Amino acid sequence: MDNLLWRPLPLLALIASFLILFYVQDSHTASFFPLKKPHVDDECSLLPYQHYWISSKRIVTPDGIISGSVEINQGKIISIVKGGIPHGNSKQKHVIDYGEAVVMPGLIDAHVHLNEPGRTEWEGFLSGTKAAAAGGVTTVVDMPLNNHPTTVSKETLELKLEATKKKLYVDVGFWGGLIPENALNSSILDGLLSAGVLGVKTFMCPSGIDDFPMTTIDHIREGLSVLAKYKRPLVVHAEIQLDSENHLKLKADGDPRSYSTYLKSRPPSWEQAAIRELVHVTKDTRKGGPLEGAHVHIVHLSDSSYSLDLIKEAKSRGDSISVETCSHYLAFSSEEIKDGDTRFKCSPPIRDAANKEKLWEALLEGHIDFLTSDHSPTLPKLKLFDEGDFLRAWGGVSSLQFDLPVAWTYGKKYGVTLEQLSLWWSKRPAVFAGLESKGAIAVGNHADIAVWQPEVEFELNDDYPVFIRNPSVSAYMGKRLSGKVLATFVRGNLVFKDGKHAPAACGVTILAK
């Protein structure tokens, strides 16, 4: 009887071998859409796949808009095809078909104040990057203020990096700060740059933050001599205070609730004076010059007259210089800002409608290099809503989540295309900040992708899910916008979909090497 029991074993071994072989072959075929093995990273994405396809009839690529598919595996784009899914039966692949929705590179906002550590109640890495993801922004570069302490040394950068842990829904890079102390002590600035900041930011007027004092053009020249070695940019708040007596008179006699009072307190001449000094220095950044390798970038340009002319002239002669403007300068004009509505206070100020038209013209003609938000949130009480005092209220426009719909909504009047939007908000910011694997839907790049519906309109009211920590301070609340974000992918992780975020925050910090 025992012998009879053992006789079938060779046959059973053969069957087992066949089943093992079949399983291995089948699992190889299934590798087109493997499920992730259960581990902590499962919470990083609302998709259970590492290898999948995104399809759409409108995919924005460096070669134009195509109808086709993007193949993603292990967080990177590995192929792009026109038309249907290649290589056999599409049922063997996990495909997300977005139909007519636009698939474009995730936005890169290179001018964002997330305020952590130190002022997390204003905004923080968790709330700010949630807002970014909800708006199709996949990378932000954080400013060295208004956090406390400000990021002006290797040690203060380390504090900021520590504060990011388990809080990033998108990737985050960092600007350091140039202040008199580290401008005159190159070892501090060297340490900050060696630690990985993408460049440094400076103010040519008081910043409003005690531990971030303003610099002179001499400080700037010293900083540029260090930056030239690293080939990283200096980003400059270009205003110099002039006419201090007139400024004091406005404070004493002007109606502080009137936006025109605030507008007169920061005239275009402030921007022009700063930029005039900067372009005198940038001539040394030309090829063969003593500052070759350094680059000057002017942030949030507001004045579209003489300031812009100075920048255009410097570019034409070969200076290493660039410029951005912000959403609010393109969306609003001073004439429409109501008395006491301090949500609109920012510096430089929002100027008149004619100035806005010239900014659009400069952007469309390529004289302005790219767009940013200058997302600068604060607490509602610091906006002094009850008093409506423009001269005393904290300045800054809160807008990070609305970068994409604002640019599209206000740009439609000027015939802005999807390709231009991608250039201003993805490709050029990536090149500027040295983000080599970002900014375009291209093979080998990170799978940083925004999916949105340009035709869908929505009201920014109390029913709309806003993830900015203090949405009431945003000048965009109450507006009707076009361009609803459906999904946001960061390094292949689906971090936002239909109003919901992934369970875990798995964005990474970006440090220069």
Short mmCIF file of C-alpha atoms in Angstrom, two decimals:
data_model
loop_
_atom_site.label_atom_id
_atom_site.label_comp_id
_atom_site.label_asym_id
_atom_site.label_seq_id
_atom_site.Cartn_x
_atom_site.Cartn_y
_atom_site.Cartn_z
CA MET A 1 0.00 0.00 0.00
CA ASP A 2 2.83 2.41 0.87
CA ASN A 3 4.46 1.72 -2.48
CA LEU A 4 1.24 2.60 -4.25
CA LEU A 5 1.12 5.97 -2.49
CA TRP A 6 4.60 6.92 -3.70
CA ARG A 7 4.14 5.87 -7.32
CA PRO A 8 2.31 9.11 -8.41
CA LEU A 9 5.10 11.35 -7.06
CA PRO A 10 7.09 11.63 -10.33
CA LEU A 11 3.90 12.66 -12.12
CA LEU A 12 3.06 15.19 -9.38
CA ALA A 13 6.58 16.63 -9.56
CA LEU A 14 6.19 17.06 -13.33
CA ILE A 15 2.84 18.83 -12.88
CA ALA A 16 4.32 21.08 -10.18
CA SER A 17 7.24 21.99 -12.44
CA PHE A 18 4.84 22.86 -15.24
CA LEU A 19 2.75 25.04 -12.93
CA ILE A 20 5.85 26.88 -11.65
CA LEU A 21 7.03 27.51 -15.21
CA PHE A 22 3.57 28.74 -16.23
CA TYR A 23 3.42 31.09 -13.22
CA VAL A 24 6.82 32.60 -13.97
CA GLN A 25 5.93 33.12 -17.65
CA ASP A 26 2.56 34.61 -16.74
CA SER A 27 4.04 36.96 -14.16
CA HIS A 28 6.56 38.15 -16.77
CA THR A 29 3.72 38.95 -19.14
CA ALA A 30 1.91 40.74 -16.32
CA SER A 31 4.94 42.94 -15.70
CA PHE A 32 3.31 45.45 -18.01
CA PHE A 33 0.99 46.30 -15.13
CA PRO A 34 2.44 44.84 -11.91
CA LEU A 35 0.85 45.67 -8.62
CA LYS A 36 3.25 47.11 -6.10
CA LYS A 37 4.21 44.71 -3.36
CA PRO A 38 2.61 45.88 -0.13
CA HIS A 39 4.98 48.24 1.69
CA VAL A 40 4.91 51.74 3.13
CA ASP A 41 5.22 53.43 -0.30
CA ASP A 42 1.76 52.14 -1.24
CA GLU A 43 0.41 55.20 0.56
CA CYS A 44 2.38 57.56 -1.70
CA SER A 45 0.00 57.12 -4.61
CA LEU A 46 -3.69 56.78 -5.31
CA LEU A 47 -2.70 54.23 -7.99
CA PRO A 48 -1.64 50.66 -7.12
CA TYR A 49 0.70 50.53 -10.13
CA GLN A 50 4.29 51.43 -10.83
CA HIS A 51 4.08 50.69 -14.56
CA TYR A 52 1.16 52.19 -16.47
CA TRP A 53 0.10 54.37 -19.39
CA ILE A 54 -1.61 57.76 -19.49
CA SER A 55 -3.61 58.42 -22.64
CA SER A 56 -5.20 61.60 -23.94
CA LYS A 57 -6.12 63.36 -27.15
CA ARG A 58 -4.20 66.43 -25.92
CA ILE A 59 -0.72 65.68 -24.58
CA VAL A 60 1.63 68.68 -24.45
CA THR A 61 5.12 67.57 -25.50
CA PRO A 62 8.25 69.46 -26.63
CA ASP A 63 7.27 68.52 -30.19
CA GLY A 64 3.75 69.90 -29.93
CA ILE A 65 0.36 68.59 -28.85
CA ILE A 66 -0.24 64.95 -29.70
CA SER A 67 -3.03 62.43 -29.33
CA GLY A 68 -1.38 59.42 -27.80
CA SER A 69 0.00 57.83 -24.67
CA VAL A 70 2.79 58.28 -22.14
CA GLU A 71 4.35 55.17 -20.60
CA ILE A 72 5.50 55.51 -16.99
CA ASN A 73 7.54 53.05 -14.96
CA GLN A 74 9.26 53.44 -11.60
CA GLY A 75 8.53 57.17 -11.54
CA LYS A 76 9.96 58.05 -14.95
CA ILE A 77 8.64 58.50 -18.47
CA ILE A 78 9.96 55.60 -20.54
CA SER A 79 8.12 56.09 -23.83
CA ILE A 80 5.73 58.43 -25.65
CA VAL A 81 3.66 57.25 -28.59
CA LYS A 82 1.12 58.80 -30.91
CA GLY A 83 -2.17 57.01 -31.24
CA GLY A 84 -2.93 53.80 -29.34
CA ILE A 85 -0.91 51.65 -26.96
CA PRO A 86 1.87 49.75 -28.79
CA HIS A 87 3.38 46.30 -28.24
CA GLY A 88 0.45 43.94 -28.29
CA ASN A 89 -2.83 43.64 -26.50
CA SER A 90 -3.72 46.80 -24.55
CA LYS A 91 -5.66 44.65 -22.08
CA GLN A 92 -2.31 43.47 -20.74
CA LYS A 93 -1.45 47.00 -19.64
CA HIS A 94 -2.89 49.38 -17.08
CA VAL A 95 -4.11 52.41 -19.03
CA ILE A 96 -5.60 55.62 -17.63
CA ASP A 97 -7.52 57.24 -20.47
CA TYR A 98 -8.22 60.93 -19.87
CA GLY A 99 -10.03 61.44 -23.17
CA GLU A 100 -10.12 65.15 -24.09
CA ALA A 101 -8.45 66.37 -20.88
CA VAL A 102 -5.07 68.03 -21.28
CA VAL A 103 -2.01 66.13 -20.12
CA MET A 104 0.94 68.48 -19.67
CA PRO A 105 4.13 68.77 -17.63
CA GLY A 106 3.51 69.54 -13.99
CA LEU A 107 3.93 73.21 -13.18
CA ILE A 108 7.12 74.43 -11.51
CA ASP A 109 6.61 77.44 -9.26
CA ALA A 110 10.04 78.92 -8.61
CA HIS A 111 8.88 81.62 -6.19
CA VAL A 112 6.97 80.33 -3.17
CA HIS A 113 7.03 81.26 0.54
CA LEU A 114 6.12 78.23 2.64
CA ASN A 115 7.28 79.88 5.90
CA GLU A 116 8.43 76.77 7.75
CA PRO A 117 10.02 76.48 10.26
CA GLY A 118 8.99 79.34 12.45
CA ARG A 119 5.76 80.62 10.88
CA THR A 120 3.94 77.42 9.99
CA GLU A 121 0.66 79.01 11.06
CA TRP A 122 0.98 81.29 8.00
CA GLU A 123 1.57 78.32 5.70
CA GLY A 124 3.75 75.22 5.98
CA PHE A 125 5.22 72.41 3.93
CA LEU A 126 2.22 70.14 4.47
CA SER A 127 -0.53 72.64 3.67
CA GLY A 128 1.48 74.43 0.97
CA THR A 129 2.45 71.33 -0.97
CA LYS A 130 -1.08 69.97 -0.71
CA ALA A 131 -2.26 73.21 -2.30
CA ALA A 132 0.42 72.90 -4.99
CA ALA A 133 -0.61 69.34 -5.85
CA ALA A 134 -4.28 70.33 -6.03
CA GLY A 135 -3.33 72.98 -8.59
CA GLY A 136 -1.21 70.82 -10.89
CA VAL A 137 2.07 72.15 -9.46
CA THR A 138 4.58 69.33 -9.05
CA THR A 139 7.68 71.27 -7.94
CA VAL A 140 8.13 74.44 -5.93
CA VAL A 141 11.27 76.35 -5.00
CA ASP A 142 10.90 77.76 -1.51
CA MET A 143 12.11 81.23 -0.57
CA PRO A 144 14.53 81.82 2.35
CA LEU A 145 12.02 84.05 4.17
CA ASN A 146 9.40 84.46 5.82
CA ASN A 147 10.35 81.40 7.85
CA HIS A 148 12.25 81.93 11.09
CA PRO A 149 15.18 81.73 11.19
CA THR A 150 15.74 82.78 7.59
CA THR A 151 17.77 80.43 5.36
CA VAL A 152 21.09 82.27 5.16
CA SER A 153 23.60 79.59 6.21
CA LYS A 154 24.24 75.87 6.02
CA GLU A 155 22.88 75.49 9.55
CA THR A 156 19.60 77.28 8.85
CA LEU A 157 19.14 75.24 5.65
CA GLU A 158 19.49 72.09 7.74
CA LEU A 159 16.68 73.33 10.00
CA LYS A 160 14.47 73.78 6.96
CA LEU A 161 15.31 70.33 5.58
CA GLU A 162 14.46 68.78 8.93
CA ALA A 163 11.10 70.56 8.90
CA THR A 164 10.16 68.99 5.54
CA LYS A 165 10.15 65.38 6.71
CA LYS A 166 6.97 63.49 5.82
CA LYS A 167 5.27 66.76 4.79
CA LEU A 168 5.93 67.13 1.06
CA TYR A 169 3.24 66.26 -1.47
CA VAL A 170 5.35 67.70 -4.29
CA ASP A 171 9.11 68.07 -4.79
CA VAL A 172 10.69 71.11 -3.15
CA GLY A 173 13.94 72.95 -3.86
CA PHE A 174 15.29 75.89 -1.90
CA TRP A 175 16.69 79.35 -2.43
CA GLY A 176 19.15 80.57 0.15
CA GLY A 177 19.39 84.20 1.20
CA LEU A 178 22.05 86.81 0.47
CA ILE A 179 22.32 89.35 3.29
CA PRO A 180 25.17 91.67 4.29
CA GLU A 181 26.60 89.14 6.76
CA ASN A 182 27.20 86.32 4.28
CA ALA A 183 27.92 88.67 1.37
CA LEU A 184 30.93 89.94 3.32
CA ASN A 185 31.89 86.49 4.62
CA SER A 186 32.29 84.21 1.63
CA SER A 187 32.83 81.13 3.80
CA ILE A 188 29.21 81.37 5.05
CA LEU A 189 27.90 81.80 1.52
CA ASP A 190 30.12 78.97 0.28
CA GLY A 191 28.74 76.72 3.00
CA LEU A 192 25.16 77.56 2.06
CA LEU A 193 25.76 76.87 -1.63
CA SER A 194 27.70 73.69 -0.92
CA ALA A 195 24.78 72.47 1.19
CA GLY A 196 22.55 72.49 -1.89
CA VAL A 197 20.52 75.68 -2.31
CA LEU A 198 19.66 76.27 -5.97
CA GLY A 199 20.77 79.90 -5.76
CA VAL A 200 20.30 82.85 -3.43
CA LYS A 201 17.70 85.60 -3.03
CA THR A 202 18.31 89.18 -1.92
CA PHE A 203 16.34 92.37 -1.25
CA MET A 204 17.47 95.83 -2.36
CA CYS A 205 14.91 97.38 -0.01
CA PRO A 206 13.73 96.42 3.51
CA SER A 207 12.17 92.95 3.40
CA GLY A 208 9.92 93.42 6.41
CA ILE A 209 11.70 90.55 8.16
CA ASP A 210 14.20 91.55 10.84
CA ASP A 211 16.69 88.74 10.23
CA PHE A 212 16.71 89.28 6.46
CA PRO A 213 18.25 92.76 6.01
CA MET A 214 18.57 94.47 2.64
CA THR A 215 21.74 94.52 0.56
CA THR A 216 23.47 97.22 -1.44
CA ILE A 217 24.88 96.82 -4.93
CA ASP A 218 28.31 96.28 -3.33
CA HIS A 219 26.97 93.30 -1.36
CA ILE A 220 25.39 92.00 -4.55
CA ARG A 221 28.68 92.21 -6.44
CA GLU A 222 30.44 90.27 -3.68
CA GLY A 223 27.72 87.62 -3.73
CA LEU A 224 27.90 87.27 -7.50
CA SER A 225 31.64 86.59 -7.32
CA VAL A 226 30.88 83.51 -5.19
CA LEU A 227 27.84 82.45 -7.24
CA ALA A 228 29.94 82.57 -10.42
CA LYS A 229 31.95 79.58 -9.16
CA TYR A 230 28.79 77.54 -8.65
CA LYS A 231 27.00 78.82 -11.78
CA ARG A 232 23.83 79.43 -9.79
CA PRO A 233 21.56 82.48 -9.97
CA LEU A 234 21.05 85.46 -7.73
CA VAL A 235 17.33 86.26 -7.54
CA VAL A 236 16.64 89.88 -6.66
CA HIS A 237 13.76 91.84 -5.21
CA ALA A 238 14.54 94.93 -7.26
CA GLU A 239 13.21 98.01 -5.50
CA ILE A 240 15.23 100.85 -3.96
CA GLN A 241 13.39 103.25 -1.66
CA LEU A 242 13.37 106.79 -3.06
CA ASP A 243 11.63 110.00 -2.04
CA SER A 244 11.45 109.12 1.64
CA GLU A 245 9.89 112.51 2.47
CA ASN A 246 7.05 111.90 0.02
CA HIS A 247 6.60 108.40 1.45
CA LEU A 248 6.24 109.83 4.97
CA LYS A 249 3.81 112.49 3.72
CA LEU A 250 1.61 109.83 2.14
CA LYS A 251 1.55 107.94 5.42
CA ALA A 252 0.55 111.10 7.26
CA ASP A 253 -1.94 112.62 4.82
CA GLY A 254 -3.13 109.86 2.45
CA ASP A 255 -6.21 107.75 3.03
CA PRO A 256 -4.73 104.40 4.14
CA ARG A 257 -7.86 102.56 2.97
CA SER A 258 -7.40 103.78 -0.59
CA TYR A 259 -5.32 101.53 -2.82
CA SER A 260 -4.14 104.61 -4.74
CA THR A 261 -2.38 105.80 -1.57
CA TYR A 262 -0.41 102.58 -1.36
CA LEU A 263 0.29 102.61 -5.11
CA LYS A 264 1.79 106.10 -4.88
CA SER A 265 3.97 104.98 -1.98
CA ARG A 266 5.87 102.48 -4.20
CA PRO A 267 6.16 104.15 -7.63
CA PRO A 268 7.80 102.57 -10.71
CA SER A 269 10.89 104.69 -10.03
CA TRP A 270 11.76 102.35 -7.15
CA GLU A 271 12.00 99.39 -9.52
CA GLN A 272 13.81 101.43 -12.13
CA ALA A 273 16.46 102.63 -9.66
CA ALA A 274 17.23 99.07 -8.54
CA ILE A 275 17.33 97.60 -12.04
CA ARG A 276 19.54 100.45 -13.26
CA GLU A 277 22.12 99.46 -10.62
CA LEU A 278 21.78 95.76 -11.43
CA VAL A 279 22.34 96.10 -15.17
CA HIS A 280 25.46 98.14 -14.45
CA VAL A 281 26.81 95.02 -12.70
CA THR A 282 25.48 92.40 -15.12
CA LYS A 283 27.76 93.66 -17.89
CA ASP A 284 30.50 91.77 -16.01
CA THR A 285 28.57 88.50 -16.40
CA ARG A 286 29.19 88.45 -20.14
CA LYS A 287 31.50 85.84 -21.63
CA GLY A 288 35.05 86.64 -20.59
CA GLY A 289 33.91 89.11 -17.92
CA PRO A 290 35.05 89.03 -14.28
CA LEU A 291 31.67 87.63 -13.19
CA GLU A 292 31.24 85.09 -15.98
CA GLY A 293 29.17 82.18 -14.64
CA ALA A 294 27.03 84.41 -12.43
CA HIS A 295 23.44 85.16 -13.35
CA VAL A 296 21.00 87.85 -12.15
CA HIS A 297 17.29 87.11 -12.11
CA ILE A 298 14.77 89.84 -11.31
CA VAL A 299 11.72 88.53 -9.50
CA HIS A 300 8.10 89.75 -9.71
CA LEU A 301 8.58 92.53 -12.25
CA SER A 302 5.67 94.96 -11.94
CA ASP A 303 6.81 98.00 -13.96
CA SER A 304 6.44 97.38 -17.69
CA SER A 305 7.98 100.68 -18.79
CA TYR A 306 11.57 101.81 -18.21
CA SER A 307 12.40 98.86 -15.93
CA LEU A 308 11.57 96.42 -18.71
CA ASP A 309 13.49 98.51 -21.25
CA LEU A 310 16.61 98.29 -19.09
CA ILE A 311 16.32 94.49 -18.90
CA LYS A 312 15.75 94.14 -22.65
CA GLU A 313 18.82 96.27 -23.35
CA ALA A 314 20.98 94.21 -20.98
CA LYS A 315 19.82 90.98 -22.62
CA SER A 316 20.56 92.33 -26.09
CA ARG A 317 24.18 93.06 -25.19
CA GLY A 318 24.77 89.56 -23.82
CA ASP A 319 24.39 90.07 -20.07
CA SER A 320 23.39 86.99 -18.07
CA ILE A 321 20.04 88.28 -16.84
CA SER A 322 16.43 87.07 -16.77
CA VAL A 323 13.12 88.22 -15.36
CA GLU A 324 9.80 86.83 -14.15
CA THR A 325 6.44 88.36 -13.47
CA CYS A 326 3.60 87.02 -11.37
CA SER A 327 0.03 85.92 -11.90
CA HIS A 328 -1.49 88.84 -9.99
CA TYR A 329 0.20 91.47 -12.15
CA LEU A 330 -1.36 89.82 -15.20
CA ALA A 331 -4.77 89.19 -13.67
CA PHE A 332 -5.55 92.45 -11.86
CA SER A 333 -5.19 96.19 -12.29
CA SER A 334 -5.17 98.98 -9.71
CA GLU A 335 -8.43 100.46 -10.98
CA GLU A 336 -10.43 97.42 -9.86
CA ILE A 337 -9.02 97.14 -6.31
CA LYS A 338 -11.63 98.34 -3.83
CA ASP A 339 -10.89 100.50 -0.82
CA GLY A 340 -9.84 98.43 2.16
CA ASP A 341 -9.38 95.15 0.25
CA THR A 342 -5.89 94.43 1.56
CA ARG A 343 -5.83 90.95 0.00
CA PHE A 344 -4.34 92.73 -3.03
CA LYS A 345 -1.44 94.37 -1.20
CA CYS A 346 1.94 93.18 -2.47
CA SER A 347 5.29 94.67 -3.37
CA PRO A 348 5.97 95.85 -5.94
CA PRO A 349 2.31 96.88 -6.20
CA ILE A 350 -0.27 95.91 -8.79
CA ARG A 351 -0.26 98.82 -11.25
CA ASP A 352 -2.79 100.20 -13.71
CA ALA A 353 -4.52 98.48 -16.64
CA ALA A 354 -2.22 100.00 -19.26
CA ASN A 355 0.78 98.62 -17.40
CA LYS A 356 -0.86 95.18 -17.26
CA GLU A 357 -1.39 95.19 -21.02
CA LYS A 358 2.30 95.94 -21.57
CA LEU A 359 3.30 93.10 -19.25
CA TRP A 360 1.21 90.68 -21.32
CA GLU A 361 2.79 92.04 -24.49
CA ALA A 362 6.30 91.55 -23.06
CA LEU A 363 5.47 88.01 -21.95
CA LEU A 364 4.05 87.03 -25.33
CA GLU A 365 7.04 88.52 -27.13
CA GLY A 366 9.51 86.62 -24.95
CA HIS A 367 10.99 89.56 -23.05
CA ILE A 368 9.68 88.13 -19.75
CA ASP A 369 11.13 84.67 -19.30
CA PHE A 370 8.57 82.82 -17.18
CA LEU A 371 5.82 83.09 -14.57
CA THR A 372 5.68 82.52 -10.82
CA SER A 373 3.11 83.03 -8.08
CA ASP A 374 5.17 84.72 -5.35
CA HIS A 375 2.79 82.82 -3.08
CA SER A 376 3.16 84.84 0.11
CA PRO A 377 0.48 83.86 2.63
CA THR A 378 -0.01 85.16 6.14
CA LEU A 379 -2.58 85.15 8.92
CA PRO A 380 -5.91 86.91 8.25
CA LYS A 381 -5.37 89.19 11.25
CA LEU A 382 -2.14 90.54 9.71
CA LYS A 383 -4.06 91.64 6.61
CA LEU A 384 -6.04 94.02 8.86
CA PHE A 385 -9.33 93.29 7.12
CA ASP A 386 -11.34 95.26 9.69
CA GLU A 387 -9.21 98.37 9.28
CA GLY A 388 -8.46 97.97 5.57
CA ASP A 389 -5.19 99.86 6.04
CA PHE A 390 -3.04 99.28 2.95
CA LEU A 391 -0.05 101.02 4.47
CA ARG A 392 0.09 98.84 7.60
CA ALA A 393 -1.31 95.49 6.38
CA TRP A 394 1.08 92.64 5.64
CA GLY A 395 1.85 92.39 1.93
CA GLY A 396 1.67 89.33 -0.27
CA VAL A 397 -0.78 87.52 -2.55
CA SER A 398 -1.75 83.96 -1.71
CA SER A 399 -2.30 81.94 -4.87
CA LEU A 400 -0.25 78.73 -5.17
CA GLN A 401 -3.18 76.39 -5.79
CA PHE A 402 -4.51 78.62 -8.58
CA ASP A 403 -1.37 79.03 -10.73
CA LEU A 404 -2.74 77.01 -13.62
CA PRO A 405 -6.37 78.18 -13.81
CA VAL A 406 -5.39 81.82 -13.27
CA ALA A 407 -2.83 81.82 -16.08
CA TRP A 408 -5.29 80.09 -18.39
CA THR A 409 -8.35 82.16 -17.43
CA TYR A 410 -6.69 85.54 -17.88
CA GLY A 411 -4.48 84.41 -20.75
CA LYS A 412 -7.33 83.30 -23.01
CA LYS A 413 -8.07 86.93 -23.84
CA TYR A 414 -4.58 87.18 -25.33
CA GLY A 415 -4.74 83.91 -27.26
CA VAL A 416 -2.40 82.03 -24.95
CA THR A 417 -1.82 78.45 -26.10
CA LEU A 418 -1.24 75.28 -24.12
CA GLU A 419 2.34 75.18 -25.42
CA GLN A 420 3.01 78.73 -24.16
CA LEU A 421 1.53 77.88 -20.78
CA SER A 422 3.83 74.87 -20.53
CA LEU A 423 6.83 76.96 -21.56
CA TRP A 424 6.19 79.67 -18.96
CA TRP A 425 5.22 77.38 -16.10
CA SER A 426 7.28 74.23 -16.71
CA LYS A 427 10.14 74.23 -19.21
CA ARG A 428 11.75 77.62 -18.56
CA PRO A 429 11.50 77.46 -14.74
CA ALA A 430 13.09 73.99 -14.88
CA VAL A 431 16.01 75.24 -16.96
CA PHE A 432 16.43 78.33 -14.78
CA ALA A 433 16.52 76.38 -11.51
CA GLY A 434 18.74 73.60 -12.90
CA LEU A 435 16.05 70.89 -12.68
CA GLU A 436 17.36 68.73 -15.49
CA SER A 437 14.80 65.91 -15.25
CA LYS A 438 11.74 68.12 -15.00
CA GLY A 439 9.75 70.60 -17.06
CA ALA A 440 8.74 68.51 -20.07
CA ILE A 441 6.93 65.30 -20.99
CA ALA A 442 10.01 63.64 -22.44
CA VAL A 443 11.57 60.18 -22.22
CA GLY A 444 13.87 59.94 -19.21
CA ASN A 445 12.24 62.77 -17.28
CA HIS A 446 10.43 62.44 -13.98
CA ALA A 447 6.79 61.58 -14.49
CA ASP A 448 5.61 64.96 -13.18
CA ILE A 449 2.28 65.49 -14.89
CA ALA A 450 -0.81 67.68 -14.53
CA VAL A 451 -4.13 66.57 -16.01
CA TRP A 452 -6.77 69.28 -16.38
CA GLN A 453 -9.85 70.43 -18.25
CA PRO A 454 -9.39 73.88 -19.83
CA GLU A 455 -13.08 74.25 -20.69
CA VAL A 456 -14.46 73.58 -17.20
CA GLU A 457 -15.33 76.69 -15.18
CA PHE A 458 -15.71 76.90 -11.41
CA GLU A 459 -16.34 79.43 -8.67
CA LEU A 460 -13.73 79.92 -5.97
CA ASN A 461 -16.27 79.98 -3.16
CA ASP A 462 -16.68 78.26 0.18
CA ASP A 463 -17.73 75.04 -1.55
CA TYR A 464 -14.53 74.76 -3.59
CA PRO A 465 -11.82 72.62 -1.91
CA VAL A 466 -8.96 75.02 -1.17
CA PHE A 467 -5.89 73.61 0.57
CA ILE A 468 -4.04 76.86 1.26
CA ARG A 469 -3.86 77.16 5.04
CA ASN A 470 -5.65 80.53 5.21
CA PRO A 471 -7.73 80.79 2.00
CA SER A 472 -9.52 83.96 3.11
CA VAL A 473 -6.34 85.99 2.48
CA SER A 474 -6.28 85.07 -1.22
CA ALA A 475 -7.22 87.78 -3.72
CA TYR A 476 -8.65 85.08 -5.99
CA MET A 477 -11.42 83.91 -3.68
CA GLY A 478 -14.78 84.81 -5.18
CA LYS A 479 -13.45 84.72 -8.75
CA ARG A 480 -14.74 82.51 -11.56
CA LEU A 481 -11.90 80.61 -13.21
CA SER A 482 -11.44 78.15 -16.09
CA GLY A 483 -9.23 75.09 -15.99
CA LYS A 484 -10.10 72.39 -13.47
CA VAL A 485 -7.25 70.14 -12.33
CA LEU A 486 -8.28 66.49 -12.35
CA ALA A 487 -5.06 64.73 -11.36
CA THR A 488 -1.45 65.44 -10.43
CA PHE A 489 1.40 62.93 -10.71
CA VAL A 490 4.74 63.53 -8.97
CA ARG A 491 7.53 61.14 -9.96
CA GLY A 492 4.86 58.73 -11.12
CA ASN A 493 2.85 58.84 -7.90
CA LEU A 494 -0.76 59.94 -8.30
CA VAL A 495 -0.73 62.42 -5.43
CA PHE A 496 -4.00 64.22 -6.19
CA LYS A 497 -7.21 63.08 -7.87
CA ASP A 498 -10.72 64.53 -7.88
CA GLY A 499 -10.23 66.61 -4.75
CA LYS A 500 -8.38 63.96 -2.74
CA HIS A 501 -4.70 63.54 -1.88
CA ALA A 502 -2.67 60.36 -1.48
CA PRO A 503 -2.57 59.04 2.11
CA ALA A 504 1.12 59.87 2.57
CA ALA A 505 3.31 62.82 1.60
CA CYS A 506 6.19 61.38 -0.42
CA GLY A 507 7.65 64.34 -2.31
CA VAL A 508 11.40 64.81 -2.08
CA THR A 509 13.75 67.69 -1.39
CA ILE A 510 15.86 68.89 -4.31
CA LEU A 511 19.43 69.92 -3.57
CA ALA A 512 21.99 71.22 -6.02
CA LYS A 513 25.17 69.19 -6.38
#
